[in-house]
mmCIF file of C-alpha atoms in Angstrom:
data_model
loop_
_atom_site.group_PDB
_atom_site.id
_atom_site.type_symbol
_atom_site.label_atom_id
_atom_site.label_comp_id
_atom_site.label_asym_id
_atom_site.label_seq_id
_atom_site.Cartn_x
_atom_site.Cartn_y
_atom_site.Cartn_z
ATOM 1 C CA GLN A 1 0.080 -0.004 -0.121
ATOM 2 C CA VAL A 2 2.444 2.364 0.581
ATOM 3 C CA LEU A 3 4.351 1.224 -2.510
ATOM 4 C CA SER A 4 0.990 2.339 -4.362
ATOM 5 C CA LEU A 5 1.097 5.506 -3.191
ATOM 6 C CA VAL A 6 5.001 6.697 -3.089
ATOM 7 C CA ILE A 7 5.020 5.873 -7.310
ATOM 8 C CA PRO A 8 2.085 7.658 -8.149
ATOM 9 C CA THR A 9 3.210 10.961 -6.147
ATOM 10 C CA ARG A 10 6.899 10.311 -7.604
ATOM 11 C CA LEU A 11 5.327 9.522 -11.357
ATOM 12 C CA GLN A 12 3.146 13.101 -10.895
ATOM 13 C CA ARG A 13 6.233 14.945 -9.298
ATOM 14 C CA ALA A 14 8.667 13.947 -12.775
ATOM 15 C CA THR A 15 5.809 14.944 -14.700
ATOM 16 C CA GLN A 16 5.675 18.509 -13.162
ATOM 17 C CA GLU A 17 8.804 18.853 -13.335
ATOM 18 C CA VAL A 18 9.006 18.375 -17.008
ATOM 19 C CA LEU A 19 6.510 20.382 -17.478
ATOM 20 C CA HIS A 20 8.062 22.920 -15.920
ATOM 21 C CA ARG A 21 11.363 22.436 -17.652
ATOM 22 C CA PHE A 22 9.576 22.755 -20.997
ATOM 23 C CA PHE A 23 6.714 25.348 -20.612
ATOM 24 C CA HIS A 24 8.040 27.723 -17.690
ATOM 25 C CA THR A 25 11.653 28.047 -18.889
ATOM 26 C CA ARG A 26 13.219 29.120 -22.208
ATOM 27 C CA THR A 27 14.344 25.928 -24.215
ATOM 28 C CA TYR A 28 14.700 25.452 -28.068
ATOM 29 C CA LEU A 29 12.737 22.077 -27.920
ATOM 30 C CA PHE A 30 10.048 23.510 -29.430
ATOM 31 C CA VAL A 31 11.167 25.835 -31.911
ATOM 32 C CA VAL A 32 13.556 22.569 -32.721
ATOM 33 C CA LEU A 33 10.433 20.062 -33.181
ATOM 34 C CA HIS A 34 8.686 23.273 -34.953
ATOM 35 C CA VAL A 35 11.363 23.278 -37.911
ATOM 36 C CA ALA A 36 11.069 19.453 -37.316
ATOM 37 C CA LEU A 37 7.771 19.426 -38.738
ATOM 38 C CA GLN A 38 8.132 22.402 -41.225
ATOM 39 C CA ALA A 39 10.458 20.702 -43.367
ATOM 40 C CA ALA A 40 9.255 17.370 -43.398
ATOM 41 C CA VAL A 41 5.729 18.424 -44.480
ATOM 42 C CA TYR A 42 7.837 21.112 -47.578
ATOM 43 C CA ALA A 43 9.549 17.889 -48.130
ATOM 44 C CA GLU A 44 6.742 16.375 -48.775
ATOM 45 C CA TYR A 45 5.811 18.523 -50.810
ATOM 46 C CA THR A 46 8.304 19.254 -52.940
ATOM 47 C CA TRP A 47 9.244 15.966 -53.828
ATOM 48 C CA GLU A 48 5.838 14.209 -55.191
ATOM 49 C CA VAL A 49 3.250 17.156 -54.588
ATOM 50 C CA PHE A 50 5.104 19.639 -56.571
ATOM 51 C CA GLY A 51 6.634 16.517 -59.361
ATOM 52 C CA TYR A 52 2.628 15.361 -59.714
ATOM 53 C CA CYS A 53 1.418 18.795 -60.098
ATOM 54 C CA TRP A 54 3.750 19.853 -62.530
ATOM 55 C CA GLU A 55 2.997 16.819 -64.511
ATOM 56 C CA LEU A 56 -0.410 18.019 -64.713
ATOM 57 C CA GLU A 57 0.029 21.060 -66.212
ATOM 58 C CA PHE A 58 -0.471 23.719 -63.107
ATOM 59 C CA HIS A 59 0.464 26.678 -62.368
ATOM 60 C CA LEU A 60 3.314 27.668 -61.363
ATOM 61 C CA LEU A 61 3.417 31.234 -59.376
ATOM 62 C CA LEU A 62 -0.007 28.547 -58.037
ATOM 63 C CA LEU A 63 2.577 26.151 -57.218
ATOM 64 C CA LEU A 64 5.439 28.778 -55.995
ATOM 65 C CA LEU A 65 3.347 30.333 -53.396
ATOM 66 C CA PRO A 66 3.816 27.938 -50.567
ATOM 67 C CA TYR A 67 7.501 29.011 -51.157
ATOM 68 C CA LEU A 68 6.914 32.588 -50.969
ATOM 69 C CA LEU A 69 4.799 32.280 -48.256
ATOM 70 C CA LEU A 70 7.375 29.946 -46.349
ATOM 71 C CA ALA A 71 10.332 32.683 -46.577
ATOM 72 C CA GLY A 72 7.905 35.398 -45.061
ATOM 73 C CA ASN A 73 7.011 33.307 -42.308
ATOM 74 C CA ILE A 74 10.553 32.840 -41.404
ATOM 75 C CA GLY A 75 11.497 36.771 -41.388
ATOM 76 C CA CYS A 76 8.700 36.808 -39.728
ATOM 77 C CA PHE A 77 9.798 33.741 -37.597
ATOM 78 C CA ILE A 78 13.223 35.836 -36.951
ATOM 79 C CA LEU A 79 11.771 39.485 -36.227
ATOM 80 C CA CYS A 80 9.428 38.210 -33.553
ATOM 81 C CA SER A 81 11.984 35.438 -31.948
ATOM 82 C CA ARG A 82 14.731 37.945 -31.985
ATOM 83 C CA ALA A 83 12.755 41.328 -30.898
ATOM 84 C CA ASN A 84 12.592 42.616 -27.835
ATOM 85 C CA PRO A 85 9.343 41.921 -27.067
ATOM 86 C CA GLY A 86 9.268 45.574 -24.335
ATOM 87 C CA ILE A 87 11.438 44.471 -21.182
ATOM 88 C CA ILE A 88 11.117 46.283 -18.806
ATOM 89 C CA THR A 89 13.948 47.806 -16.897
ATOM 90 C CA LYS A 90 14.985 51.166 -15.004
ATOM 91 C CA SER A 91 15.895 52.954 -17.265
ATOM 92 C CA ASN A 92 12.669 52.726 -19.763
ATOM 93 C CA HIS A 93 10.188 52.460 -16.572
ATOM 94 C CA ALA A 94 9.127 55.565 -16.081
ATOM 95 C CA SER A 95 8.393 56.214 -19.325
ATOM 96 C CA LEU A 96 5.919 53.083 -19.708
ATOM 97 C CA MET A 97 4.422 53.987 -16.369
ATOM 98 C CA LYS A 98 2.979 56.634 -18.209
ATOM 99 C CA ILE A 99 1.901 54.922 -21.881
ATOM 100 C CA TYR A 100 -1.680 53.071 -19.774
ATOM 101 C CA ALA A 101 -3.765 54.333 -16.726
ATOM 102 C CA TYR A 102 -4.848 51.782 -14.905
ATOM 103 C CA ASP A 103 -7.824 50.578 -14.697
ATOM 104 C CA GLY A 104 -8.634 49.779 -11.509
ATOM 105 C CA VAL A 105 -10.116 46.432 -11.904
ATOM 106 C CA LEU A 106 -7.461 43.936 -14.663
ATOM 107 C CA PHE A 107 -4.564 46.075 -13.368
ATOM 108 C CA GLN A 108 -3.810 47.916 -10.222
ATOM 109 C CA LYS A 109 -1.732 50.957 -9.442
ATOM 110 C CA GLY A 110 1.288 50.208 -6.570
ATOM 111 C CA THR A 111 1.111 47.031 -8.227
ATOM 112 C CA MET A 112 4.959 45.301 -6.759
ATOM 113 C CA CYS A 113 6.688 42.937 -8.573
ATOM 114 C CA PRO A 114 8.511 41.415 -6.452
ATOM 115 C CA THR A 115 11.378 39.320 -8.729
ATOM 116 C CA CYS A 116 11.786 42.861 -10.522
ATOM 117 C CA HIS A 117 11.383 44.876 -7.274
ATOM 118 C CA MET A 118 9.587 47.613 -9.868
ATOM 119 C CA GLU A 119 5.477 49.355 -9.807
ATOM 120 C CA LYS A 120 4.261 46.857 -12.509
ATOM 121 C CA PRO A 121 3.161 49.996 -15.255
ATOM 122 C CA ALA A 122 -0.340 48.914 -16.608
ATOM 123 C CA ARG A 123 -1.213 46.465 -19.040
ATOM 124 C CA SER A 124 2.759 44.000 -17.683
ATOM 125 C CA LYS A 125 2.903 41.308 -16.303
ATOM 126 C CA HIS A 126 5.794 39.703 -14.832
ATOM 127 C CA CYS A 127 7.245 36.001 -17.512
ATOM 128 C CA SER A 128 8.345 33.637 -15.578
ATOM 129 C CA ALA A 129 10.093 31.387 -18.426
ATOM 130 C CA CYS A 130 12.266 34.981 -18.813
ATOM 131 C CA GLY A 131 12.241 36.555 -15.737
ATOM 132 C CA ILE A 132 11.676 39.281 -17.133
ATOM 133 C CA CYS A 133 8.657 41.784 -16.828
ATOM 134 C CA VAL A 134 6.988 42.786 -20.640
ATOM 135 C CA HIS A 135 5.560 45.688 -20.821
ATOM 136 C CA ARG A 136 1.802 44.776 -23.132
ATOM 137 C CA PHE A 137 2.215 41.374 -21.888
ATOM 138 C CA ASP A 138 0.730 38.818 -24.110
ATOM 139 C CA HIS A 139 1.670 35.454 -23.417
ATOM 140 C CA HIS A 140 5.275 33.336 -23.654
ATOM 141 C CA CYS A 141 5.680 31.505 -27.047
ATOM 142 C CA VAL A 142 7.296 29.012 -26.839
ATOM 143 C CA TRP A 143 7.061 28.435 -30.848
ATOM 144 C CA VAL A 144 9.239 31.022 -30.923
ATOM 145 C CA ASN A 145 10.777 30.909 -27.604
ATOM 146 C CA ASN A 146 10.126 34.822 -26.506
ATOM 147 C CA CYS A 147 7.400 36.647 -24.528
ATOM 148 C CA ILE A 148 4.892 38.167 -27.219
ATOM 149 C CA GLY A 149 4.868 42.373 -26.518
ATOM 150 C CA ALA A 150 3.813 45.371 -27.779
ATOM 151 C CA PHE A 151 7.674 45.172 -29.443
ATOM 152 C CA ASN A 152 6.657 42.564 -31.041
ATOM 153 C CA ALA A 153 3.126 41.606 -31.624
ATOM 154 C CA LYS A 154 2.870 42.325 -35.025
ATOM 155 C CA TYR A 155 5.109 40.526 -35.866
ATOM 156 C CA PHE A 156 4.017 37.110 -34.130
ATOM 157 C CA PHE A 157 0.557 38.503 -36.612
ATOM 158 C CA LEU A 158 2.149 38.268 -39.784
ATOM 159 C CA TYR A 159 3.780 35.290 -38.203
ATOM 160 C CA LEU A 160 0.834 33.368 -37.826
ATOM 161 C CA SER A 161 -0.890 34.639 -40.322
ATOM 162 C CA THR A 162 1.479 33.807 -43.176
ATOM 163 C CA LEU A 163 2.352 30.435 -41.360
ATOM 164 C CA THR A 164 -2.099 29.588 -41.598
ATOM 165 C CA ALA A 165 -2.119 30.661 -45.557
ATOM 166 C CA MET A 166 0.955 28.424 -46.110
ATOM 167 C CA ALA A 167 -0.986 25.304 -44.258
ATOM 168 C CA ALA A 168 -3.849 26.261 -46.296
ATOM 169 C CA MET A 169 -2.235 26.518 -49.388
ATOM 170 C CA ILE A 170 -0.041 23.470 -49.400
ATOM 171 C CA ALA A 171 -3.755 21.661 -47.798
ATOM 172 C CA ILE A 172 -5.553 23.291 -50.815
ATOM 173 C CA ILE A 173 -3.380 22.348 -53.225
ATOM 174 C CA THR A 174 -2.718 18.885 -53.107
ATOM 175 C CA ALA A 175 -6.408 18.246 -52.467
ATOM 176 C CA ALA A 176 -6.930 20.234 -56.136
ATOM 177 C CA PHE A 177 -4.172 17.178 -57.269
ATOM 178 C CA LEU A 178 -6.018 14.292 -55.485
ATOM 179 C CA ILE A 179 -9.006 15.503 -56.651
ATOM 180 C CA HIS A 180 -7.803 15.743 -60.368
ATOM 181 C CA VAL A 181 -6.232 12.226 -60.042
ATOM 182 C CA VAL A 182 -9.793 11.019 -59.031
ATOM 183 C CA LEU A 183 -11.368 12.560 -62.406
ATOM 184 C CA LEU A 184 -8.731 11.888 -64.406
ATOM 185 C CA SER A 185 -8.886 7.896 -64.065
ATOM 186 C CA ASN A 186 -12.765 8.022 -64.375
ATOM 187 C CA MET A 187 -12.837 6.316 -60.638
ATOM 188 C CA MET A 188 -16.511 7.390 -59.083
ATOM 189 C CA HIS A 189 -17.855 6.047 -62.281
ATOM 190 C CA ALA A 190 -16.250 2.660 -62.094
ATOM 191 C CA ARG A 191 -18.052 -0.815 -60.146
ATOM 192 C CA TYR A 192 -15.957 -3.233 -57.408
ATOM 193 C CA ILE A 193 -16.540 -6.326 -56.276
ATOM 194 C CA ASP A 194 -16.892 -6.449 -52.532
ATOM 195 C CA ASP A 195 -15.523 -8.597 -49.954
ATOM 196 C CA GLN A 196 -18.667 -10.845 -50.016
ATOM 197 C CA GLY A 197 -18.468 -10.800 -54.085
ATOM 198 C CA GLN A 198 -20.823 -8.058 -54.786
ATOM 199 C CA GLU A 199 -20.491 -5.445 -57.180
ATOM 200 C CA ARG A 200 -20.697 -2.002 -56.005
ATOM 201 C CA ALA A 201 -20.469 0.822 -57.024
ATOM 202 C CA VAL A 202 -17.518 3.345 -55.792
ATOM 203 C CA ASP A 203 -18.112 5.253 -52.666
ATOM 204 C CA ILE A 204 -15.902 8.113 -51.473
ATOM 205 C CA LEU A 205 -14.648 5.643 -48.735
ATOM 206 C CA PHE A 206 -13.544 3.375 -51.435
ATOM 207 C CA VAL A 207 -11.881 6.255 -53.327
ATOM 208 C CA ILE A 208 -10.147 7.650 -49.681
ATOM 209 C CA GLN A 209 -9.161 3.903 -49.069
ATOM 210 C CA HIS A 210 -7.895 3.609 -52.859
ATOM 211 C CA LEU A 211 -6.013 6.912 -52.676
ATOM 212 C CA PHE A 212 -4.441 5.911 -49.126
ATOM 213 C CA LEU A 213 -3.171 3.325 -50.838
ATOM 214 C CA THR A 214 -1.301 5.075 -53.581
ATOM 215 C CA PHE A 215 -0.133 7.915 -52.058
ATOM 216 C CA PRO A 216 0.341 6.909 -48.166
ATOM 217 C CA ARG A 217 2.963 10.295 -47.130
ATOM 218 C CA ILE A 218 0.791 12.333 -49.614
ATOM 219 C CA VAL A 219 -2.604 11.830 -47.980
ATOM 220 C CA PHE A 220 -1.545 11.385 -44.250
ATOM 221 C CA MET A 221 0.469 15.188 -45.119
ATOM 222 C CA LEU A 222 -2.970 16.088 -46.270
ATOM 223 C CA GLY A 223 -5.236 15.193 -43.430
ATOM 224 C CA PHE A 224 -2.567 17.299 -40.482
ATOM 225 C CA VAL A 225 -1.974 19.876 -43.158
ATOM 226 C CA ILE A 226 -6.009 20.425 -42.746
ATOM 227 C CA LEU A 227 -6.147 19.615 -39.538
ATOM 228 C CA LEU A 228 -3.225 21.977 -38.899
ATOM 229 C CA THR A 229 -4.938 24.533 -40.950
ATOM 230 C CA LEU A 230 -8.390 24.656 -38.538
ATOM 231 C CA VAL A 231 -6.209 24.854 -35.396
ATOM 232 C CA LEU A 232 -4.076 27.925 -36.618
ATOM 233 C CA GLY A 233 -7.269 29.566 -38.441
ATOM 234 C CA ALA A 234 -8.830 29.341 -35.246
ATOM 235 C CA TYR A 235 -5.995 30.823 -33.329
ATOM 236 C CA CYS A 236 -5.576 33.688 -35.801
ATOM 237 C CA CYS A 237 -9.274 34.594 -35.751
ATOM 238 C CA PHE A 238 -8.558 34.611 -31.464
ATOM 239 C CA SER A 239 -5.811 36.768 -32.551
ATOM 240 C CA LEU A 240 -7.379 39.149 -35.071
ATOM 241 C CA TYR A 241 -10.179 39.501 -32.246
ATOM 242 C CA LEU A 242 -7.932 40.441 -30.088
ATOM 243 C CA ALA A 243 -5.814 43.226 -31.880
ATOM 244 C CA LEU A 244 -9.449 44.910 -32.998
ATOM 245 C CA SER A 245 -10.878 44.924 -29.554
ATOM 246 C CA ASN A 246 -7.196 45.724 -28.475
ATOM 247 C CA GLN A 247 -6.446 43.026 -25.732
ATOM 248 C CA THR A 248 -4.214 40.838 -25.033
ATOM 249 C CA SER A 249 -4.306 36.984 -24.015
ATOM 250 C CA ASN A 250 -3.218 38.108 -20.802
ATOM 251 C CA GLU A 251 -5.982 40.503 -19.944
ATOM 252 C CA TRP A 252 -8.736 37.713 -21.775
ATOM 253 C CA TYR A 253 -7.810 35.137 -19.856
ATOM 254 C CA LYS A 254 -7.836 37.101 -16.680
ATOM 255 C CA SER A 255 -11.322 39.253 -17.632
ATOM 256 C CA ARG A 256 -12.767 35.707 -17.827
ATOM 257 C CA ARG A 257 -10.660 34.092 -14.958
ATOM 258 C CA CYS A 258 -12.543 37.374 -12.886
ATOM 259 C CA GLY A 259 -15.967 36.975 -14.239
ATOM 260 C CA CYS A 260 -15.831 40.353 -15.618
ATOM 261 C CA SER A 261 -17.136 41.133 -18.592
ATOM 262 C CA GLN A 262 -16.347 43.960 -21.603
ATOM 263 C CA HIS A 263 -20.234 45.047 -21.521
ATOM 264 C CA PRO A 264 -20.711 47.413 -18.259
ATOM 265 C CA THR A 265 -24.652 46.889 -19.384
ATOM 266 C CA LEU A 266 -24.590 43.558 -18.346
ATOM 267 C CA GLN A 267 -24.498 42.058 -14.827
ATOM 268 C CA PRO A 268 -21.785 39.946 -13.685
ATOM 269 C CA CYS A 269 -22.732 36.983 -11.882
ATOM 270 C CA ASP A 270 -22.520 36.618 -8.037
ATOM 271 C CA ARG A 271 -22.851 40.719 -7.932
ATOM 272 C CA ARG A 272 -18.504 41.060 -9.027
ATOM 273 C CA VAL A 273 -17.525 43.765 -10.200
ATOM 274 C CA VAL A 274 -18.325 44.798 -13.844
ATOM 275 C CA TYR A 275 -15.113 45.439 -15.900
ATOM 276 C CA LYS A 276 -15.128 47.887 -19.046
ATOM 277 C CA ASN A 277 -12.729 47.250 -21.411
ATOM 278 C CA VAL A 278 -11.050 51.080 -20.974
ATOM 279 C CA TYR A 279 -7.908 50.494 -23.916
ATOM 280 C CA SER A 280 -10.399 49.966 -26.574
ATOM 281 C CA LYS A 281 -10.866 52.882 -29.287
ATOM 282 C CA GLY A 282 -12.195 51.399 -32.148
ATOM 283 C CA VAL A 283 -11.151 49.399 -34.601
ATOM 284 C CA TRP A 284 -8.864 50.853 -37.008
ATOM 285 C CA MET A 285 -6.789 52.387 -34.070
ATOM 286 C CA ASN A 286 -6.880 49.298 -31.806
ATOM 287 C CA LEU A 287 -5.208 48.336 -35.009
ATOM 288 C CA LYS A 288 -2.906 50.545 -35.976
ATOM 289 C CA GLU A 289 -1.933 50.015 -31.881
ATOM 290 C CA ILE A 290 -0.481 46.798 -33.166
ATOM 291 C CA PHE A 291 1.565 47.612 -36.149
ATOM 292 C CA LYS A 292 2.302 51.082 -34.553
ATOM 293 C CA PRO A 293 3.113 51.158 -30.334
ATOM 294 C CA PRO A 294 1.841 54.356 -28.541
ATOM 295 C CA THR A 295 4.701 56.531 -27.111
ATOM 296 C CA VAL A 296 4.772 58.841 -24.163
ATOM 297 C CA LEU A 297 5.570 61.653 -26.184
ATOM 298 C CA GLU A 298 1.692 59.908 -28.253
ATOM 299 C CA THR A 299 0.585 60.004 -25.281
ATOM 300 C CA LYS A 300 0.915 63.450 -24.070
ATOM 301 C CA LYS A 301 -0.431 65.594 -27.447
ATOM 302 C CA LYS A 302 -4.070 63.451 -27.077
#
């Protein structure tokens, strides 16, 4: 009985240590994984899909579009991972304190960072992975191994957009190739003999099985990039929503966790304080703030 209690406890501790190491410390593991997956997809696309599509006389610009998106994505990835997200230091602390006002709900005046020993500016947060306080902190991204803050949010948005476009474009070209193969073979009008010896018309399931047996790697890659497109597309839409409403992921999570609402007319549960997003300035200005973060001089002019 003692062993049955001790072993699960040790496993839990080991699991927690591994998760803490990977998600709460800076590590290049996810960067390597990200590059490896991207290389595997593009290798399959180059050596099989591109060649087959070229033989079927697909337009060259269409086939080269994933490579153009890849070049843009690599550039955004480097900028996002290398750029200063908005590190708060003693030299810029006074100026960053003047950028945003405290809303009194998510961000309280006088809150000190126990690690950096400085008062936290509004919309900032201490990142445990990087060990720094970040201005307009959004989240720590393990895929770029850097925090996402005021000064590299635009690079992250472009990185995410190009990554989604890459997956979607490869999925579209690959699906078009497989559909082209089915149409050329006139497979949908064929018939086959099943295991019971009965003649049946070809259906979608039969076509998918046939394509998987004929092009196993291509079909597997197509399924992977379709799933990737759906996941990245949903995250991209969420990031766009945050940008248009002038929120960060950190603020969105904190407002939901506290049971807050962005609409002052809605009554919160259990009579909690209603939160109104005081940082939103309209769709256009909110989007502009992502690509051109406000400075002290701009704040004074307003």
